[in-house]
Every structure is written in C-alpha cells, then in structure tokens.
Coordinates of C-alpha atoms in Angstrom, one line a residue:
Chain F
M119 CA 110.7 -14.0 -28.0
K120 CA 113.7 -12.8 -25.0
P121 CA 113.7 -16.7 -23.7
R122 CA 113.0 -17.2 -20.1
D123 CA 114.8 -18.6 -16.9
M124 CA 112.1 -22.0 -16.6
S125 CA 114.8 -23.3 -14.0
A126 CA 113.2 -21.5 -11.1
P127 CA 109.3 -22.8 -10.3
L128 CA 106.9 -20.8 -11.8
M129 CA 105.9 -19.8 -9.2
S130 CA 108.8 -17.6 -7.3
R131 CA 109.1 -16.1 -11.3
Q132 CA 108.3 -12.6 -10.8
E133 CA 106.1 -12.2 -14.6
K134 CA 105.5 -8.6 -15.2
I135 CA 105.6 -8.3 -18.9
I136 CA 101.7 -7.7 -19.7
T137 CA 102.3 -4.7 -22.0
G138 CA 99.4 -5.2 -24.5
F139 CA 95.9 -5.0 -23.2
W140 CA 95.8 -1.0 -22.6
P141 CA 95.8 -0.5 -26.3
W142 CA 94.1 -3.8 -27.4
F143 CA 91.2 -2.7 -24.5
L144 CA 91.8 1.3 -26.0
Q145 CA 90.7 0.1 -29.1
R146 CA 87.8 -1.1 -28.3
V147 CA 87.1 1.1 -26.3
S148 CA 87.5 3.5 -28.9
G149 CA 86.2 1.8 -31.8
F150 CA 82.3 0.9 -29.6
L151 CA 82.2 5.2 -29.3
L152 CA 82.6 6.0 -32.6
I153 CA 80.3 3.4 -33.7
F154 CA 78.3 6.0 -33.0
L155 CA 80.8 9.0 -33.6
V156 CA 81.3 8.1 -36.8
G157 CA 76.8 7.1 -37.8
V158 CA 76.0 10.4 -36.5
H159 CA 79.2 12.7 -38.3
I160 CA 77.5 10.8 -41.3
W161 CA 74.7 11.2 -41.2
M162 CA 75.0 15.0 -41.2
T163 CA 77.1 15.1 -44.0
H164 CA 75.4 13.3 -46.5
F165 CA 71.8 12.6 -45.4
S166 CA 70.8 14.8 -43.2
G167 CA 70.5 17.5 -46.2
L168 CA 69.5 15.4 -48.5
G169 CA 66.0 16.5 -49.3
D170 CA 66.8 20.1 -49.5
V171 CA 69.2 19.5 -51.7
V172 CA 67.0 17.6 -54.4
R173 CA 64.6 20.0 -53.8
G174 CA 66.2 22.5 -54.9
H175 CA 66.4 24.5 -51.2
Q176 CA 69.8 24.2 -50.8
E177 CA 73.0 24.4 -54.0
E178 CA 74.9 21.8 -51.7
L179 CA 75.6 19.1 -49.3
V180 CA 78.6 20.8 -47.4
L181 CA 79.5 24.0 -47.8
F182 CA 81.2 26.4 -46.1
E183 CA 78.2 28.3 -44.1
I184 CA 76.4 24.8 -42.7
V185 CA 79.6 23.4 -41.3
K186 CA 79.8 27.1 -39.3
Q187 CA 76.1 27.5 -38.6
R188 CA 76.4 23.3 -37.6
L189 CA 79.3 23.7 -35.5
A190 CA 77.9 26.9 -34.0
Q191 CA 76.0 24.1 -31.7
G192 CA 77.9 23.7 -28.2
L193 CA 77.7 19.5 -29.3
F194 CA 78.3 19.4 -32.4
I195 CA 81.3 20.8 -31.8
F196 CA 82.0 18.2 -28.7
I197 CA 81.1 15.7 -31.2
D198 CA 83.8 17.2 -34.1
F199 CA 86.8 17.4 -31.6
S200 CA 85.9 13.6 -29.7
L201 CA 85.9 11.9 -33.5
L202 CA 89.6 14.3 -34.4
A203 CA 91.0 12.8 -31.2
L204 CA 89.5 9.4 -31.4
V205 CA 89.8 8.8 -35.0
L206 CA 93.4 9.2 -35.1
Y207 CA 93.5 7.4 -31.9
H208 CA 92.2 3.9 -33.7
G209 CA 93.2 4.7 -37.1
L210 CA 96.6 4.9 -35.6
N211 CA 96.7 2.0 -32.6
G212 CA 95.7 -0.4 -35.8
M213 CA 98.0 0.5 -38.2
R214 CA 100.6 -0.1 -34.5
N215 CA 99.2 -3.7 -35.3
I216 CA 99.7 -4.2 -38.6
L217 CA 103.3 -3.2 -38.6
L218 CA 104.5 -5.0 -35.1
E219 CA 103.7 -8.3 -36.9
W220 CA 106.2 -6.8 -39.6
G221 CA 109.9 -7.8 -38.7
P222 CA 111.2 -4.8 -40.1
A223 CA 108.7 -2.6 -38.1
A224 CA 108.6 -5.3 -34.4
R225 CA 112.5 -5.2 -33.8
H226 CA 112.1 -1.5 -33.9
A227 CA 109.1 -1.7 -31.8
A228 CA 109.2 1.6 -29.5
G229 CA 110.4 4.3 -32.0
M230 CA 107.3 3.1 -34.5
T231 CA 105.1 3.5 -31.7
A232 CA 106.3 7.5 -30.7
G233 CA 106.7 8.1 -34.4
L234 CA 102.6 6.8 -34.7
W235 CA 102.6 9.5 -31.9
L236 CA 103.8 12.4 -32.9
L237 CA 102.2 11.8 -36.2
G238 CA 99.2 11.4 -34.4
V239 CA 99.3 14.2 -32.6
G240 CA 100.9 16.6 -35.4
T241 CA 97.4 15.4 -37.4
F242 CA 94.8 16.3 -33.9
I243 CA 96.2 19.7 -33.5
Y244 CA 96.6 20.8 -37.5
G245 CA 92.6 18.5 -37.7
A246 CA 91.4 21.3 -34.4
W247 CA 92.9 24.6 -36.4
A248 CA 91.0 23.6 -39.4
L249 CA 87.9 23.2 -37.6
L250 CA 88.5 26.4 -35.5
A251 CA 88.0 28.4 -38.8
F252 CA 84.7 26.9 -38.3
I253 CA 84.4 28.2 -34.7
L254 CA 86.2 30.9 -34.7
Chain S
M165 CA 94.3 -51.1 -60.5
D166 CA 93.2 -47.4 -60.4
T167 CA 95.7 -44.7 -59.4
I168 CA 95.7 -41.3 -56.8
T169 CA 99.4 -38.9 -58.8
L170 CA 100.0 -38.1 -55.3
S171 CA 102.0 -34.7 -55.9
V172 CA 104.6 -33.9 -52.9
R173 CA 106.3 -31.3 -52.1
R174 CA 110.3 -32.0 -52.4
G175 CA 113.5 -30.0 -51.3
S176 CA 116.1 -29.6 -48.6
P177 CA 118.1 -26.6 -47.4
E178 CA 120.6 -28.6 -46.0
Q179 CA 121.4 -30.1 -50.2
N180 CA 120.5 -26.4 -51.2
T181 CA 117.6 -28.2 -53.5
T182 CA 115.0 -25.3 -54.3
A183 CA 111.7 -26.8 -54.0
Y184 CA 110.0 -29.1 -56.6
W185 CA 106.3 -31.0 -56.8
Q186 CA 106.7 -34.5 -58.0
E187 CA 104.3 -36.9 -58.8
F188 CA 103.9 -40.3 -57.9
D189 CA 100.8 -42.6 -59.4
V190 CA 99.6 -45.0 -56.0
P191 CA 97.4 -48.0 -56.6
I192 CA 94.8 -47.8 -54.5
V193 CA 94.9 -51.0 -52.7
E194 CA 91.8 -50.4 -50.0
E195 CA 89.1 -48.4 -50.2
T196 CA 90.5 -46.7 -46.7
M197 CA 93.6 -46.0 -47.3
S198 CA 94.9 -42.7 -45.8
V199 CA 97.3 -40.2 -47.9
L200 CA 99.8 -41.4 -45.1
D201 CA 99.5 -44.9 -46.1
A202 CA 100.3 -43.9 -50.0
L203 CA 103.6 -41.3 -48.6
I204 CA 104.2 -45.2 -47.1
W205 CA 103.3 -47.0 -50.1
V206 CA 105.7 -44.5 -52.5
Q207 CA 108.5 -44.8 -50.1
R208 CA 109.0 -48.3 -50.3
N209 CA 107.6 -49.0 -53.7
V210 CA 109.6 -45.5 -55.8
D211 CA 111.7 -43.1 -53.9
P212 CA 113.2 -45.2 -50.6
S213 CA 115.1 -41.2 -50.3
L214 CA 111.3 -39.7 -49.9
A215 CA 111.1 -38.3 -46.0
F216 CA 108.3 -37.7 -43.6
R217 CA 107.6 -37.8 -39.6
R218 CA 105.2 -40.0 -38.6
A219 CA 104.4 -43.2 -35.4
C220 CA 100.9 -44.2 -34.6
R221 CA 99.1 -43.9 -38.2
V222 CA 96.3 -43.9 -35.5
G223 CA 95.5 -39.6 -34.8
M224 CA 97.0 -40.1 -31.5
C225 CA 100.3 -38.9 -31.6
G226 CA 100.4 -35.9 -34.0
T227 CA 103.3 -36.7 -35.9
C228 CA 101.7 -37.0 -39.3
G229 CA 100.9 -33.7 -40.0
T230 CA 101.0 -32.2 -43.0
V231 CA 99.5 -29.8 -45.3
I232 CA 97.2 -31.4 -48.3
N233 CA 95.2 -29.7 -50.6
G234 CA 96.4 -25.8 -49.3
R235 CA 94.8 -27.7 -46.3
E236 CA 96.5 -28.7 -42.9
G237 CA 95.7 -31.7 -41.7
L238 CA 96.5 -35.3 -40.6
A239 CA 98.1 -37.7 -42.9
C240 CA 96.8 -40.1 -41.2
G241 CA 93.2 -39.3 -40.9
T242 CA 92.5 -37.9 -43.4
L243 CA 91.5 -40.7 -46.8
L244 CA 92.7 -40.7 -50.0
G245 CA 90.4 -40.9 -51.9
A246 CA 87.9 -38.1 -50.7
A247 CA 91.0 -36.0 -50.7
A248 CA 91.6 -36.6 -54.2
G249 CA 88.4 -35.6 -54.5
N250 CA 86.6 -39.4 -55.5
G251 CA 88.8 -38.9 -58.1
S252 CA 92.0 -40.0 -59.5
G253 CA 93.7 -36.6 -57.8
P254 CA 96.4 -34.4 -57.5
V255 CA 96.4 -34.9 -53.7
R256 CA 98.7 -31.9 -52.5
V257 CA 100.4 -33.0 -49.9
Q258 CA 102.9 -30.0 -48.5
P259 CA 104.9 -29.7 -45.3
L260 CA 103.6 -27.6 -42.1
R261 CA 103.4 -23.7 -42.9
H262 CA 106.1 -21.4 -41.3
L263 CA 107.9 -24.0 -39.7
P264 CA 111.6 -24.7 -41.3
V265 CA 112.1 -27.2 -43.7
I266 CA 114.4 -30.0 -42.8
R267 CA 113.5 -31.9 -46.1
D268 CA 110.9 -33.1 -47.5
L269 CA 107.6 -32.7 -45.2
V270 CA 110.4 -33.0 -42.5
T271 CA 109.6 -29.2 -40.6
D272 CA 111.3 -28.4 -37.2
P273 CA 108.7 -28.0 -34.9
G274 CA 111.4 -26.2 -32.5
V275 CA 109.8 -22.9 -32.3
F276 CA 106.3 -24.7 -31.8
F277 CA 107.2 -26.0 -28.7
D278 CA 109.0 -23.0 -27.4
H279 CA 105.9 -21.3 -27.3
L280 CA 104.5 -23.7 -25.7
R281 CA 107.3 -24.1 -23.4
G282 CA 107.0 -20.3 -23.5
V283 CA 103.7 -20.7 -21.0
D284 CA 105.0 -23.4 -18.6
P285 CA 102.5 -26.1 -19.9
S286 CA 103.7 -28.5 -16.3
L287 CA 101.0 -27.9 -13.5
T288 CA 102.3 -25.9 -10.9
P289 CA 100.3 -27.9 -7.5
G290 CA 99.5 -26.1 -4.6
P291 CA 100.4 -26.3 -1.3
G292 CA 99.1 -29.2 0.9
L293 CA 97.2 -30.4 -1.9
Q294 CA 96.8 -34.5 -1.3
E295 CA 97.1 -37.1 -3.5
P296 CA 94.9 -37.8 -5.9
V297 CA 93.3 -34.6 -6.5
V298 CA 90.8 -34.6 -9.1
L299 CA 88.6 -33.2 -10.4
S300 CA 84.0 -34.6 -10.2
P301 CA 83.6 -35.4 -14.2
D302 CA 80.2 -34.2 -13.8
S303 CA 81.6 -31.3 -12.4
R304 CA 81.4 -27.6 -14.3
E305 CA 84.6 -27.3 -13.7
R306 CA 85.6 -31.3 -15.4
Q307 CA 83.5 -30.2 -18.6
T308 CA 85.2 -26.4 -19.1
V309 CA 88.6 -28.2 -19.4
N310 CA 88.3 -31.3 -20.5
P311 CA 88.7 -30.1 -24.5
H312 CA 91.5 -28.3 -23.9
R313 CA 93.3 -31.1 -22.4
E314 CA 93.4 -33.2 -26.0
C315 CA 95.5 -31.6 -27.5
I316 CA 97.9 -34.1 -29.0
Y317 CA 100.9 -30.4 -30.0
C318 CA 100.2 -31.7 -34.0
G319 CA 101.0 -28.3 -34.7
L320 CA 98.8 -28.3 -37.4
C321 CA 97.0 -25.2 -35.3
Y322 CA 100.6 -23.8 -35.8
S323 CA 100.1 -24.2 -39.7
A324 CA 97.0 -22.9 -40.2
C325 CA 97.0 -19.7 -37.9
S326 CA 98.0 -16.6 -40.8
V327 CA 99.6 -14.4 -37.2
A328 CA 102.6 -17.3 -36.5
G329 CA 102.9 -16.8 -40.6
L330 CA 103.6 -12.8 -40.1
D331 CA 105.0 -12.7 -37.0
S332 CA 107.3 -16.1 -34.8
G333 CA 106.9 -14.7 -32.2
F334 CA 103.7 -14.5 -31.4
L335 CA 103.0 -17.8 -28.5
G336 CA 100.5 -19.3 -31.3
P337 CA 97.6 -21.7 -30.8
A338 CA 98.5 -24.3 -29.1
A339 CA 100.6 -22.3 -25.9
L340 CA 97.2 -20.6 -25.2
N341 CA 94.7 -23.9 -25.3
R342 CA 97.4 -24.7 -22.7
A343 CA 98.1 -21.7 -20.6
F344 CA 93.8 -22.0 -21.1
A345 CA 93.6 -25.9 -19.3
L346 CA 95.9 -25.2 -16.7
V347 CA 94.4 -21.4 -15.4
S348 CA 90.7 -23.2 -15.4
D349 CA 92.0 -26.1 -13.5
S350 CA 91.7 -25.3 -9.6
R351 CA 94.3 -27.8 -8.6
D352 CA 97.1 -25.6 -11.2
A353 CA 98.6 -22.5 -8.6
A354 CA 100.4 -20.5 -10.9
G355 CA 97.5 -19.4 -12.3
K356 CA 98.5 -15.1 -12.2
Q357 CA 102.0 -15.6 -13.1
R358 CA 100.9 -17.8 -16.7
L359 CA 98.1 -15.2 -17.2
Q360 CA 101.0 -12.7 -17.2
I361 CA 102.8 -14.0 -19.9
V362 CA 100.2 -14.9 -21.8
A363 CA 99.1 -10.7 -21.4
S364 CA 102.2 -9.9 -23.5
E365 CA 102.4 -7.9 -26.1
Q366 CA 102.9 -11.2 -28.4
G367 CA 100.6 -13.3 -26.5
L368 CA 96.7 -12.7 -26.7
W369 CA 96.8 -9.6 -28.3
R370 CA 97.8 -10.9 -31.6
C371 CA 95.6 -13.4 -32.1
H372 CA 92.4 -11.6 -34.1
T373 CA 90.5 -14.2 -33.7
I374 CA 90.6 -15.6 -37.7
F375 CA 89.8 -19.0 -36.3
E376 CA 91.9 -21.4 -39.2
C377 CA 93.5 -23.3 -35.4
T378 CA 89.8 -23.9 -34.5
A379 CA 88.1 -25.3 -38.3
V380 CA 92.3 -28.2 -38.6
C381 CA 91.8 -29.3 -35.0
P382 CA 92.2 -32.2 -35.5
K383 CA 90.7 -33.3 -32.3
G384 CA 88.2 -30.5 -32.3
I385 CA 89.9 -28.6 -29.8
P386 CA 87.2 -24.8 -29.3
I387 CA 90.8 -22.7 -29.6
T388 CA 90.2 -19.6 -30.4
R389 CA 87.3 -19.9 -28.0
A390 CA 90.5 -21.0 -25.3
I391 CA 92.0 -17.5 -26.6
Q392 CA 89.1 -15.9 -25.8
G393 CA 88.6 -17.2 -22.3
L394 CA 91.9 -16.1 -21.3
K395 CA 91.6 -12.7 -23.1
R396 CA 88.2 -12.2 -20.6
K397 CA 90.3 -13.2 -17.4
V398 CA 92.9 -10.7 -18.2
I399 CA 90.1 -7.9 -18.3
V400 CA 89.0 -8.9 -15.6
D401 CA 92.5 -9.1 -14.0
R402 CA 93.5 -5.4 -15.2
L403 CA 89.8 -3.7 -14.1
K404 CA 90.1 -5.0 -10.9
N405 CA 93.4 -3.9 -10.6
L406 CA 92.7 -0.2 -11.9
F407 CA 89.5 0.6 -10.1
R408 CA 91.6 -1.4 -6.5
L409 CA 94.1 2.3 -7.8
G410 CA 91.6 4.4 -8.0
R411 CA 91.3 3.5 -4.0
Chain W
M144 CA 116.5 -23.1 -32.0
A145 CA 118.3 -22.4 -35.9
F146 CA 116.1 -20.9 -37.1
S147 CA 117.2 -20.4 -41.0
L148 CA 115.4 -17.9 -43.8
R149 CA 116.4 -20.2 -46.5
A150 CA 114.3 -23.1 -45.0
L151 CA 111.7 -21.3 -43.9
S152 CA 111.3 -20.2 -47.6
L153 CA 111.4 -23.6 -49.4
H154 CA 107.3 -23.3 -48.8
A155 CA 107.4 -19.4 -47.8
G156 CA 107.0 -19.1 -52.1
N157 CA 103.8 -17.9 -52.7
F158 CA 99.9 -16.4 -51.7
Q159 CA 99.2 -19.7 -50.6
D160 CA 101.9 -21.1 -48.9
R161 CA 101.7 -18.9 -45.9
Y162 CA 98.2 -18.5 -46.0
S163 CA 96.0 -21.0 -45.0
G164 CA 92.9 -19.5 -44.5
T165 CA 90.2 -19.1 -47.3
R166 CA 86.8 -19.4 -44.7
S167 CA 85.1 -16.7 -43.5
G168 CA 87.6 -16.0 -40.5
W169 CA 89.6 -15.4 -42.3
W170 CA 88.0 -13.1 -45.0
A171 CA 86.6 -11.0 -41.9
W172 CA 90.7 -10.6 -40.2
F173 CA 92.0 -9.9 -43.8
L174 CA 88.7 -6.8 -45.4
Q175 CA 88.9 -5.3 -41.5
R176 CA 92.6 -5.2 -41.8
L177 CA 92.3 -4.0 -45.3
T178 CA 89.1 -1.2 -45.2
G179 CA 90.8 -0.1 -41.7
V180 CA 94.4 0.7 -44.0
A181 CA 92.2 2.5 -46.8
L182 CA 90.1 4.5 -43.7
V183 CA 93.9 5.8 -42.5
G184 CA 94.3 6.6 -45.7
Y185 CA 91.1 8.3 -46.1
L186 CA 91.4 10.5 -42.9
F187 CA 94.5 12.3 -43.6
L188 CA 93.0 12.9 -47.1
H189 CA 89.5 14.2 -45.1
I190 CA 91.5 16.2 -42.6
A191 CA 93.7 17.7 -45.2
V192 CA 90.3 19.0 -47.4
I193 CA 88.3 20.6 -44.5
S194 CA 91.9 22.6 -44.1
T195 CA 91.4 23.7 -46.9
A196 CA 88.5 26.3 -44.7
R197 CA 91.3 28.3 -43.4
A198 CA 92.7 29.6 -46.8
G199 CA 88.8 31.4 -46.1
A200 CA 85.2 30.2 -47.0
D201 CA 85.8 30.9 -50.8
T202 CA 88.5 28.3 -51.9
F203 CA 86.9 26.0 -48.8
D204 CA 83.5 25.4 -51.8
T205 CA 85.5 25.7 -54.5
V206 CA 86.5 22.8 -53.6
L207 CA 83.5 21.1 -51.0
I208 CA 81.4 22.0 -55.2
I209 CA 83.9 19.8 -56.4
L210 CA 84.1 17.3 -54.3
Q211 CA 80.2 16.8 -54.4
K212 CA 80.3 16.1 -58.6
P213 CA 78.7 12.7 -59.2
F214 CA 82.3 10.9 -59.9
F215 CA 82.7 12.0 -56.3
V216 CA 79.5 10.6 -54.8
V217 CA 80.2 7.3 -56.0
L218 CA 82.8 7.1 -54.4
D219 CA 81.5 8.3 -51.3
L220 CA 79.2 5.0 -51.3
F221 CA 82.5 3.6 -52.0
L222 CA 83.5 5.0 -48.5
I223 CA 80.2 4.0 -47.1
A224 CA 80.5 0.8 -47.7
A225 CA 84.5 0.1 -46.3
V226 CA 83.1 1.6 -42.8
L227 CA 79.9 -0.1 -42.6
Y228 CA 81.9 -3.2 -42.4
H229 CA 84.8 -2.1 -40.3
A230 CA 82.3 -1.2 -38.1
L231 CA 79.9 -4.4 -38.3
N232 CA 82.6 -6.3 -38.2
G233 CA 83.7 -4.4 -35.4
V234 CA 80.8 -5.6 -33.8
R235 CA 81.4 -8.7 -34.2
V236 CA 85.0 -9.3 -32.1
L237 CA 83.4 -7.3 -29.7
L238 CA 81.0 -9.8 -29.4
F239 CA 83.2 -12.7 -29.4
D240 CA 85.2 -10.8 -27.0
A241 CA 82.8 -10.7 -24.8
G242 CA 83.0 -14.7 -25.7
I243 CA 79.4 -14.0 -27.2
A244 CA 78.5 -16.0 -30.7
I245 CA 81.7 -17.5 -30.9
K246 CA 80.9 -20.9 -32.0
Q247 CA 78.1 -18.1 -34.9
Q248 CA 81.4 -16.6 -36.2
A249 CA 81.0 -17.6 -39.8
L250 CA 77.3 -16.3 -39.7
L251 CA 77.7 -13.7 -38.1
F252 CA 80.6 -12.5 -41.3
W253 CA 78.0 -13.2 -43.9
V254 CA 75.3 -11.4 -41.9
C255 CA 78.1 -8.8 -41.8
M256 CA 78.7 -8.8 -45.1
L257 CA 74.7 -8.9 -45.9
L258 CA 74.1 -5.3 -43.8
T259 CA 77.3 -3.8 -45.5
A260 CA 75.5 -4.6 -49.4
V261 CA 72.3 -3.7 -48.6
I262 CA 72.3 -0.3 -46.4
T263 CA 75.1 0.7 -48.6
G264 CA 72.3 -0.1 -51.3
V265 CA 69.7 1.6 -49.2
A266 CA 72.1 5.5 -49.4
G267 CA 73.1 4.5 -52.6
Y268 CA 69.4 4.6 -54.0
F269 CA 68.9 8.2 -51.5
S270 CA 71.4 9.8 -53.2
L271 CA 70.8 8.8 -56.9
P272 CA 69.9 12.3 -57.7
L273 CA 72.6 13.7 -56.5
I274 CA 74.5 11.2 -59.4
F275 CA 72.6 11.7 -61.5
R276 CA 71.5 15.6 -62.0
E277 CA 72.9 17.8 -64.6

C-alpha cells in the first residue's frame, strides 16, 4: 500500500482512489443474472429431453440437430451469447480477485488484468465462432 | 497439585533460531487461572527469558492477544482450565498470525497500526460545532455507532482474517471497523474522504465475508456488519454519481 | 516498517498457522473459491468441446455420444453440485451485501450445503436411467 501524506487534515486532502468498486459490483450483477441463464442452460441440455431419451424416443440428450433446432429460436441465440459473455466475465473477474491476493500476480496487477481481458475477449470470439456453426 | 501442560511456540528471528514448541507443566494455583497467569508463572518460576506482552490483565488494554489452541484470544481472557478442556492439556500458545514475530509470543504490530492510520482514525470535527457535541444515548445513531467504538485494537481480528494473511496491503477488519464508526457519526465531517479511502482496491472489496474477525473479537463487535455497512454506503454513493453523470 | 519474510516465516509454516478459520464462514469462502476455479476450468473445456461443431455435425455427434456415456453422466452430477453450491452461496453473499441476514450467516451456509445435496440428489435420481443403460 502506498504511504499516505498524513500531515494535511483529511478534509483538505483529495483522495481519488476508488478503484475496486466496479469489478466488485459487476461481479454481483453478472452472478445474479447467471443464476437464471445457467439454470435455463442446464435444464435445456440435461433435463428437458430426459424423458424422451429414457422412453427411447430420442437417441441422446445433446446432438448436433437438437442444438441446431434450439438455436433456430431467437430467444436461445440471445440466451447463449449472453451466457457466453457473462460467464467469461464472471469467471475471469473471479480469477482476478484471487490473483490480486497472491503476491507475484498482485505486483503486476495491470498486466495481469490486461492479460485476463485478452483471454476473455479471445475466448468469446472463439466461442461465438463455434456457436455460429449451429446457426448459420 | 494438579498441573496443566502449556505448550508455547518460541523462537527469535534476530537470533536466527528456528521456531520450536516448548512444554511447561504449570500448577493449577487457582480454578480461575487464565492463560496469561500461566505464562507469568512460567516466566517467574521456570524460564525468565520467555517473552510475551501484557499490561492490564483484565481484558481492557488489548496487549496480550495470542493464538490459543489455534484460535485467537486474549491470554488474560481465556481460562487455562477451559482451554485444556478440563483435562491436563496441552494448551498450545502461539504468536498472532500475519504479523512478524520479534521473539516468542511478541509480534510487531506495525502493519496493523499502519492500516489503522491509513483510514485516519481520529474524528474530524465539522465547522461550527460547539463543544460538547453529544449524540443522545437513546438516538438511533448512537445505537448504530456504539458497538463499533468498543475496539481495543488488540489485533485479534487481523490475525484471524484469512485475507490479511494473503495480502498484507489489505486494510483489515479493525481499520475498516474504525472507519465505519466515524462515517456513521454525524459529528465527523470527513465521511466522504474516508469512504474514498476504504473503497480502494485493497480496502472493502478484499473482504469476502469470512466472519472470522467477528468470531474472535473479544469485545463482541459485529465487524463484518460494519464492513458490509461501508460497502452499502459506497454502492449508494457510486450509483448516485452514475445517475448524476447520465443527466 | 521492517517487514521481514524471515520474521513472518516463524509462524507461517503450515496451513494451521496461516488460517485461523475452520468455521462455517471460512468453509463457505473456501468452497466458493474452489468451485469457482473448477468451474472456470470446466468452462474452457466446455467451449473446446462445443467448438468441435466446426468440424462438422458428424464429428460433433461422435464426441457428444462419448460424453454422454454413464461415466460422464456421473461427472456431470459433480458439475451440477459445484454450480449449485456456487450459485446458492452467491445468493448468500448477495444477501449480506444487501445487509440482510448477516447474523444468520452460519445457518445460511448449512442451508446452502443442504440444498446443494438435495437438488443434486434429485438430479442424480432422474439421471439413473442414463447411468445404468446398456
């Protein structure tokens, strides 16, 4: 922590060091939204078709055609792309939180954060490209 | 006479000794004997070189904080018999965590007080306040502030805090609790500036509500509640700013 | 302030010296981190698996049929338990941030654990036909 000039009275000092608020706040917002998005995602892929598989109407829970049919609906395109973006933000922001409390990474916090952003954006592009295989 | 085994973590970095445990058989002089009484007995009767800190012996000064059987506690406020589980021990006594050891049970509390100084722990009176300014004892404000002013700065919460152990730059429970006591006090005029300080990266946002600080506080201060209170104040402040920006 | 590593190392020898906590609040935090890191690892695996769709529908189906064999259905139950715990404890922390139920934190931790166990159990029960099919 940077040593602070304690000579001047607090009232006259300009402290402009709010830095951790937005990552903290957005972690909560993304986490809250993910409860619903992940809930729908797991339900659709693992449980909604379970009866059909058990009764033998359907070979497997997840196959290319099944995903393609689901992603023909605009709502699921929206859900899957939001899910991809939010889960990457929430996961990598969480990793940043852990790394900030680990000396070697915390000493290079700016570089570490930039690296995580790069990883996140890159993975989003890759994941979106993969998803488009079902849509286009 | 019955004895209880006291096992003390000893060592001195200045003399380059590696830490070791040393056991002492302490006679139960009195049923209500505390761990501090046992340490004093050892120092007087067995090994005068045993180092520990103490002052008041009645839980007011916050000097004799140690880790007893793996849990933070004031040595004066922990009964030896109870710590031994009403058996013969051993009762393990260690220096506080996350602070450099000077010798045996004596730690250097420098970083703890540096963080306290970091939040400017003294009241900054607003202009035009005529002394004495009192908060009425039955006012809501007084009820909110009161428990958080009980702190004796013993450092137990800092030692118990898992985050302080990972990141020595984290302000820590005691400093944040002090900031909450001042920010919630209408006589203090530096609330906004103090909120800015505690909202820094190594301030509030490093608290992950582990509740260890609250569990070990010898004064029963709801420290986590204070930190959460500060977070809410910052949320309101930030969101207000955001909407003002939008206009 | 002289902050010597050697002085710290005198008591930073093992886990017990480093962490005071083995109470519910500490476990809640530790498990949140553990499941969080595990889920991030799973996320990258998951994206890699889905991206096989780019190699064509047949490749995707071949991979996905393997991944729906009983062994992987059992692994999926661990995944569901991790997601559930992380989400439920996330709600617990959100409540604290809103200033709600801070005093009941220990009780809430056990509620999270119980709900995780119960819902995973129900999911496991309904997945039994998938685990025991030939």
